Every structure is written in structure tokens, then in C-alpha cells.
Coordinates of C-alpha atoms in Angstrom, one line a residue:
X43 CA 81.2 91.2 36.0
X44 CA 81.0 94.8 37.3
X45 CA 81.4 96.2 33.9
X46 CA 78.9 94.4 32.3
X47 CA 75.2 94.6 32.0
X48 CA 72.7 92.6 33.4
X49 CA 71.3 90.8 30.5
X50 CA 75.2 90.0 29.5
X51 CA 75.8 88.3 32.9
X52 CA 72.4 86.6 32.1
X53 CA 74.0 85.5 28.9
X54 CA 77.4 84.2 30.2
X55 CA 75.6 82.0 33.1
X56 CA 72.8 80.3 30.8
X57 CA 75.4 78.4 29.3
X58 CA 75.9 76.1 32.1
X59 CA 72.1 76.0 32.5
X60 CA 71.7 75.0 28.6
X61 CA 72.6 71.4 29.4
X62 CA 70.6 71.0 31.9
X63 CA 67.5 72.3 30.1
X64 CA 68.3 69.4 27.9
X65 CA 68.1 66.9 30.2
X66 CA 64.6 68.3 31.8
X67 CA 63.1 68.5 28.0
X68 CA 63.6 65.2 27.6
X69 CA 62.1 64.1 30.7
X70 CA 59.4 66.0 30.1
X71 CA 58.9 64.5 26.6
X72 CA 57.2 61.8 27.9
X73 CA 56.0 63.2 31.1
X74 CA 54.3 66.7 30.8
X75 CA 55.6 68.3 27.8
X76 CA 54.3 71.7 28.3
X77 CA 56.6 72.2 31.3
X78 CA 59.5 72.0 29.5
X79 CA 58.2 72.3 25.2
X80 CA 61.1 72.4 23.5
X81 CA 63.1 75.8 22.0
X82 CA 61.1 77.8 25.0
X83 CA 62.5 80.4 26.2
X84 CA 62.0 83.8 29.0
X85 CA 60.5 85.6 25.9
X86 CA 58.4 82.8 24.7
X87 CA 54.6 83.0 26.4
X88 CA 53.5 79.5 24.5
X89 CA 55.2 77.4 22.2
X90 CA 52.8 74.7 20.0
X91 CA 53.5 71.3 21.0
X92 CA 53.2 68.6 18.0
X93 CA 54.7 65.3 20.3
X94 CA 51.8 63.4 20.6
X95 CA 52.4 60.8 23.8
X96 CA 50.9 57.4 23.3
X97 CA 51.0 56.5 27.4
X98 CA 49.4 58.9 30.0
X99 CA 51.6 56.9 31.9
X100 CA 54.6 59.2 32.1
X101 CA 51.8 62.4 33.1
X102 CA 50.3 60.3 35.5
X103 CA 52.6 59.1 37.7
X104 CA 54.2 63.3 37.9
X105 CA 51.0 64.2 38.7
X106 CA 50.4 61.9 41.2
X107 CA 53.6 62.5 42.9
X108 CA 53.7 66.3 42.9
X109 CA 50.2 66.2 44.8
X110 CA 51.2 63.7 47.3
X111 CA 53.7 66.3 47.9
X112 CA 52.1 69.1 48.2
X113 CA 49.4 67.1 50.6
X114 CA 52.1 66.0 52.9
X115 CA 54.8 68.5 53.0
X116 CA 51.9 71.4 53.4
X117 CA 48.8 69.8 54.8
X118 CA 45.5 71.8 53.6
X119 CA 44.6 74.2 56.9
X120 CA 46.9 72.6 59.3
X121 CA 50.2 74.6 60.7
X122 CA 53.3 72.5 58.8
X123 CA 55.8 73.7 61.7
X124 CA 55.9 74.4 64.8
X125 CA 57.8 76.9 66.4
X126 CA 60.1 76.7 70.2
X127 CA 61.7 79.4 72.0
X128 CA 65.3 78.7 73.0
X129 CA 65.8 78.2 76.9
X130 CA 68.3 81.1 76.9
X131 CA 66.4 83.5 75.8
X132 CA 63.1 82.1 78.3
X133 CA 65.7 82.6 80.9
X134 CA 65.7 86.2 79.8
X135 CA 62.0 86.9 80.3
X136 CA 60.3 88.0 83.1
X137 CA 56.8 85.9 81.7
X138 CA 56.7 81.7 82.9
X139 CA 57.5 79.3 80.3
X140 CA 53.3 78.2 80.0
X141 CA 52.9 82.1 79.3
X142 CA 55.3 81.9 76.8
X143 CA 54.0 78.5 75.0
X144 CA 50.8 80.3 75.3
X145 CA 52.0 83.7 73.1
X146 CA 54.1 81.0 70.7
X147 CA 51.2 79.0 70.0
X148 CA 49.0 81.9 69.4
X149 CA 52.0 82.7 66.9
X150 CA 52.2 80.3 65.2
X151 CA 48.2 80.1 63.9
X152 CA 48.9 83.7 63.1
X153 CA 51.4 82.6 61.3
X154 CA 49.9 80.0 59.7
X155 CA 46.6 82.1 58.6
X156 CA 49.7 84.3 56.8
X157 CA 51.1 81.0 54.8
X158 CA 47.7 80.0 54.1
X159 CA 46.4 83.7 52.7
X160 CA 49.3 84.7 50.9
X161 CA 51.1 81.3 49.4
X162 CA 48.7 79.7 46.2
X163 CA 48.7 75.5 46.7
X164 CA 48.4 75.8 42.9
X165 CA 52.2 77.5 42.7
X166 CA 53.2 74.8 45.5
X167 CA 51.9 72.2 43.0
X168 CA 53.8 73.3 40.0
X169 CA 56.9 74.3 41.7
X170 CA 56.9 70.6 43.0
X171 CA 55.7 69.6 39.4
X172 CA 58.7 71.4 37.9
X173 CA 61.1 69.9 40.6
X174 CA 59.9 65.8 39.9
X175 CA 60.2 67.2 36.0
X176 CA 62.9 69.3 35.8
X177 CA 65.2 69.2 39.0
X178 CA 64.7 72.9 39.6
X179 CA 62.6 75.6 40.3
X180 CA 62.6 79.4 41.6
X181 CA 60.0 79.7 44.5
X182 CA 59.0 84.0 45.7
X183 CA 57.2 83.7 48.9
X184 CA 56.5 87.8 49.5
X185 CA 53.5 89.8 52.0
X186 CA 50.8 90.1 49.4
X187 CA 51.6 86.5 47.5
X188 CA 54.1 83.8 45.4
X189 CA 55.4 83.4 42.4
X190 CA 57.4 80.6 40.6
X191 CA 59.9 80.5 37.8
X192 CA 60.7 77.6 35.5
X193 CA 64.6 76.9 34.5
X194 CA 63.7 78.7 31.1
X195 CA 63.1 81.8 33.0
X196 CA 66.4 82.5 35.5
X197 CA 70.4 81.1 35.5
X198 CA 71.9 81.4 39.3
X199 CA 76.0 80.4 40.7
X200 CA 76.5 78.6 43.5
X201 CA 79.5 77.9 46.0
X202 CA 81.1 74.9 44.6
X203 CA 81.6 73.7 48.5
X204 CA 78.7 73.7 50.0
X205 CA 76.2 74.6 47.4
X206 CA 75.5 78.1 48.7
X207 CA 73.9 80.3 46.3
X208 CA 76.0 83.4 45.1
X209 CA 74.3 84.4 42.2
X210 CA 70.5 84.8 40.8
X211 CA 69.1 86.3 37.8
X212 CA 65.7 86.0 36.7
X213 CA 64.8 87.4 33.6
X214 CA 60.6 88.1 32.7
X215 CA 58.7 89.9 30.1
X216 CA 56.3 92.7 31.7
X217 CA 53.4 94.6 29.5
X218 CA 53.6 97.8 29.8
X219 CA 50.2 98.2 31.3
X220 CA 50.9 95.7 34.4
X221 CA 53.9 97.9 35.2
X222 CA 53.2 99.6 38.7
X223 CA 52.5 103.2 38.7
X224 CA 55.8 104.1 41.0
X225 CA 57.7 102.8 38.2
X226 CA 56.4 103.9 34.6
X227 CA 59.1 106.7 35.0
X228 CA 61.8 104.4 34.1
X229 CA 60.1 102.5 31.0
X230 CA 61.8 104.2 28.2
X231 CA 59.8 107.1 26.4
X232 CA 59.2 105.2 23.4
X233 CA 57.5 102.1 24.4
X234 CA 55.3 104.2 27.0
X235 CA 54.1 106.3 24.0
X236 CA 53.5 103.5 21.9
X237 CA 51.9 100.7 24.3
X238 CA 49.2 99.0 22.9
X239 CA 47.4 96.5 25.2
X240 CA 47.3 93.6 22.2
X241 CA 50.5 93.9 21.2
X242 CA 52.8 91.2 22.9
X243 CA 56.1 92.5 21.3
X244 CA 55.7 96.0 22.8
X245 CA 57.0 94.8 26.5
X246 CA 59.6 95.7 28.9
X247 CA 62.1 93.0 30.5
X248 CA 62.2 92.9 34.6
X249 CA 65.4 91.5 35.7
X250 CA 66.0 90.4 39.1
X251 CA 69.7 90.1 40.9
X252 CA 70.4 88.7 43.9
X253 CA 74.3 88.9 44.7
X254 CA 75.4 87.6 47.8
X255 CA 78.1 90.2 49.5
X256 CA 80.4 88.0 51.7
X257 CA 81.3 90.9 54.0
X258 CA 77.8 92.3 54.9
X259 CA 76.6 88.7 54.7
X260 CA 73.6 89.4 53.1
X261 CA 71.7 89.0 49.5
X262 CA 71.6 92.1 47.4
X263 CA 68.9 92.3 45.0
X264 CA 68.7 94.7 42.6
X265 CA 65.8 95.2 40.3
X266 CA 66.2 96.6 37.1
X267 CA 64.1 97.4 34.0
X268 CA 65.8 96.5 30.5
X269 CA 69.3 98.0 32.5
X270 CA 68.1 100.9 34.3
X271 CA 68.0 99.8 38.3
X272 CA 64.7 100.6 39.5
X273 CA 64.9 99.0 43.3
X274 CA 67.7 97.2 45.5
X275 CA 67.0 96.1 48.8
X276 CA 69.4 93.7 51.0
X277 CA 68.0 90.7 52.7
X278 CA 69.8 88.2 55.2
X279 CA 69.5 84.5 55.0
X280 CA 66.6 84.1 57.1
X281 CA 64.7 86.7 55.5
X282 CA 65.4 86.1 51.8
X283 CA 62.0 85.6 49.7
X284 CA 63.6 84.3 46.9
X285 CA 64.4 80.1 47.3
X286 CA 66.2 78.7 44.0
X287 CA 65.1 75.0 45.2
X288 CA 66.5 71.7 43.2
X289 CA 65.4 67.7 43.9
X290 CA 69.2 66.5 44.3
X291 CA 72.0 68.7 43.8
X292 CA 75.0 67.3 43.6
X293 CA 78.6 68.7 45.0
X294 CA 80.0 71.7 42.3
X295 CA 76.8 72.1 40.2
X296 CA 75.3 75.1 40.2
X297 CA 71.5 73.3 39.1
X298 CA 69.7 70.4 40.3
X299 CA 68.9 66.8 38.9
X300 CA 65.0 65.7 38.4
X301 CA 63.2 62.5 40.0
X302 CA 62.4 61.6 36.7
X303 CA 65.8 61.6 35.0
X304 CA 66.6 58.7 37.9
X305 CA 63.9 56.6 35.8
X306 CA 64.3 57.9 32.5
X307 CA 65.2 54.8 31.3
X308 CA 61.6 53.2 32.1
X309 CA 60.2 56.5 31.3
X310 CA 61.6 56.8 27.8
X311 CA 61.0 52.8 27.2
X312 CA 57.2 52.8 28.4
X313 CA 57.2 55.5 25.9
X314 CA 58.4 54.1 22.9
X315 CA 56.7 50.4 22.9
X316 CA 53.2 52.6 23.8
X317 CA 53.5 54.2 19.8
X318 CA 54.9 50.4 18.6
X319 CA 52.0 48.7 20.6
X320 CA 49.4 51.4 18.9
X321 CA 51.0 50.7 15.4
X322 CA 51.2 47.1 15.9
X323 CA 46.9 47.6 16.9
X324 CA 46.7 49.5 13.8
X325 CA 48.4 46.4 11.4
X326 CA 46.2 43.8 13.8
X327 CA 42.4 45.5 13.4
X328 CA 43.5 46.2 9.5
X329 CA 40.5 43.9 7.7
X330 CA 41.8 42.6 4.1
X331 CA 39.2 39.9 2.4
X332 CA 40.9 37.6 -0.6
X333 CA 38.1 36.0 -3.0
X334 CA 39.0 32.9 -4.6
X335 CA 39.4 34.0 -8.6
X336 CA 38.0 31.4 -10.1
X337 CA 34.9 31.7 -7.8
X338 CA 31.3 33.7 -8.9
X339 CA 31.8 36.1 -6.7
X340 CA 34.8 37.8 -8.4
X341 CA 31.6 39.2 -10.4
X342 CA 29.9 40.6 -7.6
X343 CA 32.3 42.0 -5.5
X344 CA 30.4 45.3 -5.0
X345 CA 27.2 43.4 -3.8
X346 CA 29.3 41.5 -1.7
X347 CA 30.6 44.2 0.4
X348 CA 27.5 45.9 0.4
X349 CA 26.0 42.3 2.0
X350 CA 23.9 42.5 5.2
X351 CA 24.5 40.1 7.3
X352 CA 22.1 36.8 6.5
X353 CA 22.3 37.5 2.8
X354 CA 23.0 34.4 0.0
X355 CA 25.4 34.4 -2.2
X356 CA 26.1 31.4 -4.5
X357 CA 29.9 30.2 -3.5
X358 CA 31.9 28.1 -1.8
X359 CA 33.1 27.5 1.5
X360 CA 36.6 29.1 1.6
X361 CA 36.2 31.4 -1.8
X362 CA 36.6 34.5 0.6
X363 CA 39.5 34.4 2.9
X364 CA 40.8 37.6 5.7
X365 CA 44.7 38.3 5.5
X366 CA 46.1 37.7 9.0
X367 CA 49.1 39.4 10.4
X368 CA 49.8 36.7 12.3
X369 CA 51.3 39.8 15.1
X370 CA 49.0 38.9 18.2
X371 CA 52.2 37.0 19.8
X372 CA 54.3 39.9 19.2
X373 CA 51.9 42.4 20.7
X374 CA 52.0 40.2 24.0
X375 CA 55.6 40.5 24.1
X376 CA 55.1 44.2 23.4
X377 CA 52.8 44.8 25.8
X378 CA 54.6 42.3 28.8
X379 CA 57.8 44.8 28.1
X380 CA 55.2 47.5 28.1
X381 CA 53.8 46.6 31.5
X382 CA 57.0 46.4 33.4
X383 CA 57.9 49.5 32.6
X384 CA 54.9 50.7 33.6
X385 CA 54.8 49.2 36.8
X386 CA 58.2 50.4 37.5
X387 CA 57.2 54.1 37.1
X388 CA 53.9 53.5 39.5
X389 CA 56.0 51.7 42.1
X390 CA 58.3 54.3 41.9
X391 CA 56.1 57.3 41.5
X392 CA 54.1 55.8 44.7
X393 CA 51.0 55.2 43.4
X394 CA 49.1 52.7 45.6
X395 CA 48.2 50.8 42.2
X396 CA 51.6 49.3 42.1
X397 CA 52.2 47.6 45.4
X398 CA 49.1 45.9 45.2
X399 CA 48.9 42.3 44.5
X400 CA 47.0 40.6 41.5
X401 CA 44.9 38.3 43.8
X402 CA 41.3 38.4 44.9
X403 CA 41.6 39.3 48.2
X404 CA 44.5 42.0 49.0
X405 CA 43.5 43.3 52.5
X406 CA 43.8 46.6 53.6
X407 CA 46.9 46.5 55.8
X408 CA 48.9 45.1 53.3
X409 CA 48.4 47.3 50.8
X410 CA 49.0 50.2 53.6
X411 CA 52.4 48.6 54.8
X412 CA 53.6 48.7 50.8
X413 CA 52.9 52.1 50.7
X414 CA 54.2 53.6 53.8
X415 CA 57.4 51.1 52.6
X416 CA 57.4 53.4 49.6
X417 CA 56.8 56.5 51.4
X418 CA 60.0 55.8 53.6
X419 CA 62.2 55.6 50.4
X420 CA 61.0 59.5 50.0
X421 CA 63.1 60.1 53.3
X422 CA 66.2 61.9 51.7
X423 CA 64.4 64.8 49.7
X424 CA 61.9 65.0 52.4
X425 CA 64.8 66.6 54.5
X426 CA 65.8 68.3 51.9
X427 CA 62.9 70.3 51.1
X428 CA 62.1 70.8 55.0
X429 CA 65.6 72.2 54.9
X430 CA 65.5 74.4 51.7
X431 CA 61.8 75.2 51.1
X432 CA 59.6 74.6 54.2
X433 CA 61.9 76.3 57.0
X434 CA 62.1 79.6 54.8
X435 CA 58.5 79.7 54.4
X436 CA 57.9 79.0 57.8
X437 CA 60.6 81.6 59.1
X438 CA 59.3 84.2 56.3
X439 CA 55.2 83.5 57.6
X440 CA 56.7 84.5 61.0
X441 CA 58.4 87.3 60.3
X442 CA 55.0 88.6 58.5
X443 CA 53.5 87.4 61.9
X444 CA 55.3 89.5 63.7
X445 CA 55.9 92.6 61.5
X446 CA 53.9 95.0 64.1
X447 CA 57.3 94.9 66.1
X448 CA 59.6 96.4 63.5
X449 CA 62.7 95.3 63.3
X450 CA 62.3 94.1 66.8
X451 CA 59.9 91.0 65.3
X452 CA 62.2 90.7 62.8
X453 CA 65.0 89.6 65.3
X454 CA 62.3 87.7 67.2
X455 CA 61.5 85.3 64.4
X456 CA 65.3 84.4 63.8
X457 CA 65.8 83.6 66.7
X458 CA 62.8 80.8 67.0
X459 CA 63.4 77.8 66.4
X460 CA 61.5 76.0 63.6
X461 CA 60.3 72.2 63.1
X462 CA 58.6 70.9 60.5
X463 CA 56.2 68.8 61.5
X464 CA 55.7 66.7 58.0
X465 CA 57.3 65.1 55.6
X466 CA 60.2 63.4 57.8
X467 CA 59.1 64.0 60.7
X468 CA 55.6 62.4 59.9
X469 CA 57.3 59.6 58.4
X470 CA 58.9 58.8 61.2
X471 CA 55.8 59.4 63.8
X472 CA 54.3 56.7 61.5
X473 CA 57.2 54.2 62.6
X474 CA 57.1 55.1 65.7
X475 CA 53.8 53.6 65.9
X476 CA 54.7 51.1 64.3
X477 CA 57.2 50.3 66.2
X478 CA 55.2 50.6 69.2
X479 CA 52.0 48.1 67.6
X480 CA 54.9 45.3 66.7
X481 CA 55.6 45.2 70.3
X482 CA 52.3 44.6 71.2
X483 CA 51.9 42.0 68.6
X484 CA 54.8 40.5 70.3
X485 CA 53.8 40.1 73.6
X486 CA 50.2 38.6 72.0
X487 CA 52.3 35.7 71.7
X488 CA 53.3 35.0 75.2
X489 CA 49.6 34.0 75.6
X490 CA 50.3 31.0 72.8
X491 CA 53.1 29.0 75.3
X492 CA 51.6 26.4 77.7
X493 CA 51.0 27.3 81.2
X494 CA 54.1 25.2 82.5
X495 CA 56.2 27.1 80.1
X496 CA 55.1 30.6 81.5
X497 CA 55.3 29.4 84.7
X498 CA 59.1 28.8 84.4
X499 CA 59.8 32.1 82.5
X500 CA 60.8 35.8 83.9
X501 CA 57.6 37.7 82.0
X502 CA 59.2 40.9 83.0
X503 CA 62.7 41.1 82.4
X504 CA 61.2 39.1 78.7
X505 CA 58.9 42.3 78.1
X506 CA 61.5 44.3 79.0
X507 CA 64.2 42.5 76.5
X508 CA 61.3 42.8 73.8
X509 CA 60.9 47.0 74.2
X510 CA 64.8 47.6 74.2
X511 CA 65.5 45.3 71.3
X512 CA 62.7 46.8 69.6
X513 CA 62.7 49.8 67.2
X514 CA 60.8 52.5 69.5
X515 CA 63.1 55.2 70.4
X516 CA 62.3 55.2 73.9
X517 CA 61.0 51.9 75.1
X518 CA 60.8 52.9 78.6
X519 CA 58.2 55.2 78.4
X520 CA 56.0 52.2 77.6
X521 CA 56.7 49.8 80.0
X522 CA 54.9 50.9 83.6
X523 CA 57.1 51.6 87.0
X524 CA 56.7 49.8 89.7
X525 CA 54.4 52.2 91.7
X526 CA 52.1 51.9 88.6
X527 CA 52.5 47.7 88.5
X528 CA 51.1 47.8 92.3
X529 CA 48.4 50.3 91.7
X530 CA 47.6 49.8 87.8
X531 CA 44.7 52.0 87.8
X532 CA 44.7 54.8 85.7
X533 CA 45.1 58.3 87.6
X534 CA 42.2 59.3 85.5
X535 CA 40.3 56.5 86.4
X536 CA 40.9 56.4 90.2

């Protein structure tokens, strides 16, 4: 591919990517439409859309998703990861380790401030939208801000072993006037002399390439406008800006597979019987009148529908007559298909409205248990985003953090180590607790046996039975020692 430009190696990768594109149109035919409108591509700003969707259902339930996503995985002013030095390296310094939790902590708010001033929530929620719709998205975290890139807008290679990404391209359309002053010497003489602000056709193409080089092991990426290079710079793993992210990625494919195309099935369906259930509404409200023809009132047909109501007519009881469709049966059976469906996406898509029971009285816990059951499904592409998305950003806000070391803070912020402190990691602080309120619940019922039973029982070595069968991950930290049994005031309290 040496001897070829740019926008050919463009060419030869988008046809793996052309299939896939496919796929995320038609989920996002009934979903959100302008995400993916059909025959878009990099040099399209806007295409019309004329698919009308008869169920916001589709729309909904994406919506819903991608902001419980965005609320959970990067909580609104609140760090998302926390940062730990490795004991070798506090072995190394001369300060005590609470100095050093100290400095870390005051690190990571400055690093967090950085996250919060430089990445948009609104190019969080539509990266996440385009990854529930589309299965992939291309996420730029850089010092003064982020971007995002559709499918439509880059093709990329990956290491059919492990899913390592050897190859990105990104292809945009600039105008000439956003072009930044240190690089209007390379825009070609006659588009400079000719730029007019209102004409869309007169722009330049920015391509971006990232090439992985095995022996440096680092990401080359070379800007370039139309095919004249303009900038390269080199970036290693930790410090790449550029994350091509995917929902699931499967072994040997180079893009990703959507939420939505799981449950395109219901998706599609819901769909469908929403335009037959509208046409079926349409035949049902349709108001036809037969008049008897040997009756009067053939003559007066105009007064007659002109009537107010309480006017006389001379007639006969049954010498006007209303056409029925005799549908109202099928539209049931319509709308019970219609229904399932739709509860299928909402159960699936996590909205609250689907685990909770038609009764009167639903309490409040129930309806939380449902939901944090539905949560926990979520575990799998929690890790994987903590993995692929939210340690980069974290690692990249550090670095920014520390940039007044040089190269020196560089090193500094690889060698933290990062954990995220949502997604997973909340979901399973959530059964922890859990975990630790069943227990309790549990021993509630010791008070239930008769005296004569308790009396004849080991209490102890039961409570003790109850904590390591149950499901906290360290039951002994509950239970109290025996210094603590003899004196069980707390030390606070004392």
C-alpha cells in the first residue's frame, strides 16, 4: 500500500466496511434514521429523509439507553476513575505512602477538571448513540476538545488475533475558511483563489492515518490534505487520542456489531404492525352511510348530511345504515403482536417501564430489584468500554494533568494504575450490598424460632455458616472478633 495514495487505500478498505453500513441502516430505519440515512456518505453534509416511522418506539428505547450510558459510565462532575501508584515505584520515593495518596488524589481532580473542560457529554451521547445504532464509532479525545466520526466517515484494519487495530483512515470535508492559518500553504492555489464562504462544493478533504509500526511499537499518524502530508506525529498506546470503539466485536472482523441488530427482529416487527395498525385505524374511523332506496330520503340527501343534530326527517327506522369493517378483532390481534414487541425492546433497552407489573400496587423495591436485574445483564460491554473507551480517556486526562513535567509526566501517567469506578465496578458495589442486606434479612429470621429451639442451637457458628455461604466477597469483615463480641461498643462511641 506504499505506492498508493491515501484516498485509494481509503477506497480498497471501505469495501469490507460497505456491509456493515448495511446492517447499521437498517437498524437505524426504525430506530433513528438520521444516524445512519441511507446513500450518506464522508462528502454528504445532509441527506432528506422520506421514511416516515409509525412507532417512536424504536427512537425511544436508543435514546434511553445511550443516556443511561453516558450517566453511568461518566457521572456528571464526579471523577469516573481513580488512579493508584504501584508499590514498586512507592518503594522508590523518598515521600510516605499518605504523602503520596495525598499528591494522587490531588491528581486525579486535576485530572478530572481536564475530562470535564475538554470532552462535550453531547459527543459522549452520540458516540454511545452511534454505538447501540451502529456497532461503531471513532472517538478524538485531544487538549483543547473531542470529536466523533460516524462509520460513513472512516474504514480501519485490525489484527485478526486479537483485534488490535493496524489501520485508520478518516476521511472529512474541510471549508476552506476553517482551515488553520499554519496550513493554508498546502490548500492548492486554485481553491484558495476561488473560496467562496457559501459554496459547499469548494472544499478541501482532511485525511487522517494512523499506521501502527510493529518495530517502534507505536501509531503513526499522518495528516494529509487531498494527498499532500501536512503533519505526522507518532503516539504510543497509552497516549493515542484516537479510539475506533465498537459494542461487540467479534474474532477476525475488522468492525463491530450494534445492540440493536441483537433485537432487530422485535425492532423491525414493532415496526411493521405500527404502519398496519395505523392503516387498519384508517379503514376502522372511515364513516360510510347506506340510505334505504326506496325511502324519502333518497330525495334529500344533501339536507340530510347537512342535518344538525335534533333535526326531523320523515323516514324509517333503519332507512340509513353505517358500513362496518367488521376489523376491530383484527386490530386487537395487531395491536397484542404490537405490544410484545414493544415490551421486548423496553425490557431490553432498560427502561424501568418494562419490568413493572400491571397491578395497582407495584412497590418501590420491586420495581428497583427488576431494574438493577437488567442493569447486571449490561455486565459484558460495561468491561468492555471501561477497557477500550474509559481507561484511554482517563490515562489521556492524566497525561494532560501532568503535562508541566514534560516528558517526565508523560512517563508518570503510564505508569499509574487506572480503575474505573463505574459501570462494572458500580454494578458490582450495588451487589455487594446486596449481598450484605440479604444476610441481614437472614439472621431477622432467627428471631421467628421458639425460645426452646434457639436455646438448643449454636447462633454463632449458624451466623457464621450464613456469611460464608452467602454472596459477599469477604464475609469476615462483617462478622465482629472476639475482642469486639466482649466489649461491643463502638470505638467511637466509647
Amino acid at each position: 500500500m506504499n505506492n498508493t495514495t491515501v484516498a485509494q487505500r481509503y477506497q480498497k478498505l471501505s469495501a469490507t466496511r460497505s456491509q456493515y453500513l448495511r446492517i447499521a441502516e437498517k437498524c437505524a430505519e426504525f430506530t433513528l434514521p438520521y444516524l445512519y440515512p441511507k446513500n450518506k456518505t464522508a462528502d454528504s453534509t445532509f441527506v432528506a429523509q422520506t421514511q416516515i416511522q409509525f412507532t417512536s418506539a424504536g427512537a425511544e428505547a436508543a435514546n434511553f439507553l445511550a443516556n443511561r450510558l453516558v450517566n453511568l459510565l461518566f457521572p456528571p462532575n464526579k471523577a469516573f476513575f481513580r488512579a493508584t501508584v504501584p508499590d514498586e515505584i512507592i518503594k522508590q520515593q523518598a515521600a510516605s505512602p499518605t504523602e503520596i495518596e495525598e499528591v494522587i488524589a490531588q491528581l486525579e481532580k486535576t485530572a478530572t477538571n481536564k475530562f470535564i473542560a475538554t470532552v462535550s457529554r453531547e459527543h459522549l451521547l452520540q458516540a454511545c448513540l452511534h454505538l447501540i445504532v451502529g456497532g461503531n464509532v471513532c472517538f478524538i479525545k485531544q487538549a483543547n476538545g473531542s470529536r466523533y466520526f460516524p462509520l460513513h466517515n472512516y474504514v480501519c484494519r485490525r489484527a485478526t488475533s486479537n483485534g488490535k487495530l493496524l489501520r485508520l483512515i478518516i476521511k472529512e470535508k474541510m471549508e476552506i475558511e476553517s482551515v488553520p492559518k499554519e496550513y493554508v500553504k498546502y490548500i492548492p492555489a486554485d481553491k484558495l483563489n476561488r473560496a467562496d464562504i457559501d459554496d459547499k462544493n469548494n472544499r478541501i478533504t482532511l485525511w487522517t492515518e494512523a499506521v501502527w509500526n510493529t518495530g517502534a511499537q507505536k501509531y503513526i499518524v499522518t495528516q494529509y490534505f487531498d494527498d499532500v502530508p501536512i503533519l505526522t506525529n507518532t503516539y504510543s498506546e497509552e497516549d493515542m487520542p484516537i479510539m475506533v470503539l465498537t459494542w461487540t466485536l467479534l474474532s477476525g472482523e475488522d468492525y463491530g456489531h450494534s445492540y440493536c441488530e441483537d433485537y432487530l427482529g422485535s425492532i423491525n416487527s414493532a415496526g411493521v404492525l405500527a404502519e398496519a395498525l395505523t392503516q387498519l385505524s384508517v379503514v376502522v374511523s372511515k364513516i360510510i352511510n347506506l340510505v334505504n332506496p326506496a325511502s324519502e330520503l333518497v330525495y334529500h340527501l344533501d339536507e340530510l348530511s347537512k342535518a344538525a343534530s335534533g333535526d326531523f326527517f320523515v323516514g324509517r327506522e333503519g332507512d340509513v345504515t353505517q358500513v362496518t369493517s367488521n376489523k376491530l378483532s383484527d386490530m386487537q390481534a395487531v395491536m397484542s403482536n404490537y405490544d410484545m414487541h414493544v415490551n421486548t425492546i423496553r425490557r431490553v433497552f432498560l427502561q424501568n417501564s418494562a419490568v413493572q407489573r400491571d397491578a395497582e400496587r407495584v412497590t418501590a423495591e420491586e420495581i428497583r430489584y427488576m431494574a438493577n436485574e437488567l442493569e447486571t445483564s449490561q455486565g459484558g460491554i460495561y468491561s468492555h468500554l471501561a477497557s477500550t473507551w474509559q481507561k484511554q480517556l482517563a490515562r489521556l486526562s492524566l497525561t494532560e494533568a501532568l503535562e508541566a513535567l514534560g516528558d517526565n509526566g508523560k512517563e508518570l501517567a503510564k505508569q499509574l494504575n487506572i480503575q474505573i469506578l463505574t459501570g462494572l465496578e458500580s454494578l458490582s458495589r450495588s451487589l455487594e450490598s446486596d449481598s450484605v442486606l440479604n444476610f441481614l434479612q437472614e439472621l431477622t429470621m432467627l428471631n421467628q424460632l421458639p425460645e426452646f429451639a434457639l436455646g438448643a442451637l449454636n447462633l454463632q457458628n449458624i451466623v457464621k455458616r450464613l456469611a460464608t455461604n452467602s454472596d459477599m466477597p469477604n464475609p469476615n469483615e462483617v462478622l465482629a472478633t472476639q475482642e469486639e463480641q466482649k466489649d461491643p461498643t463502638p470505638a467511637g462511641l466509647a
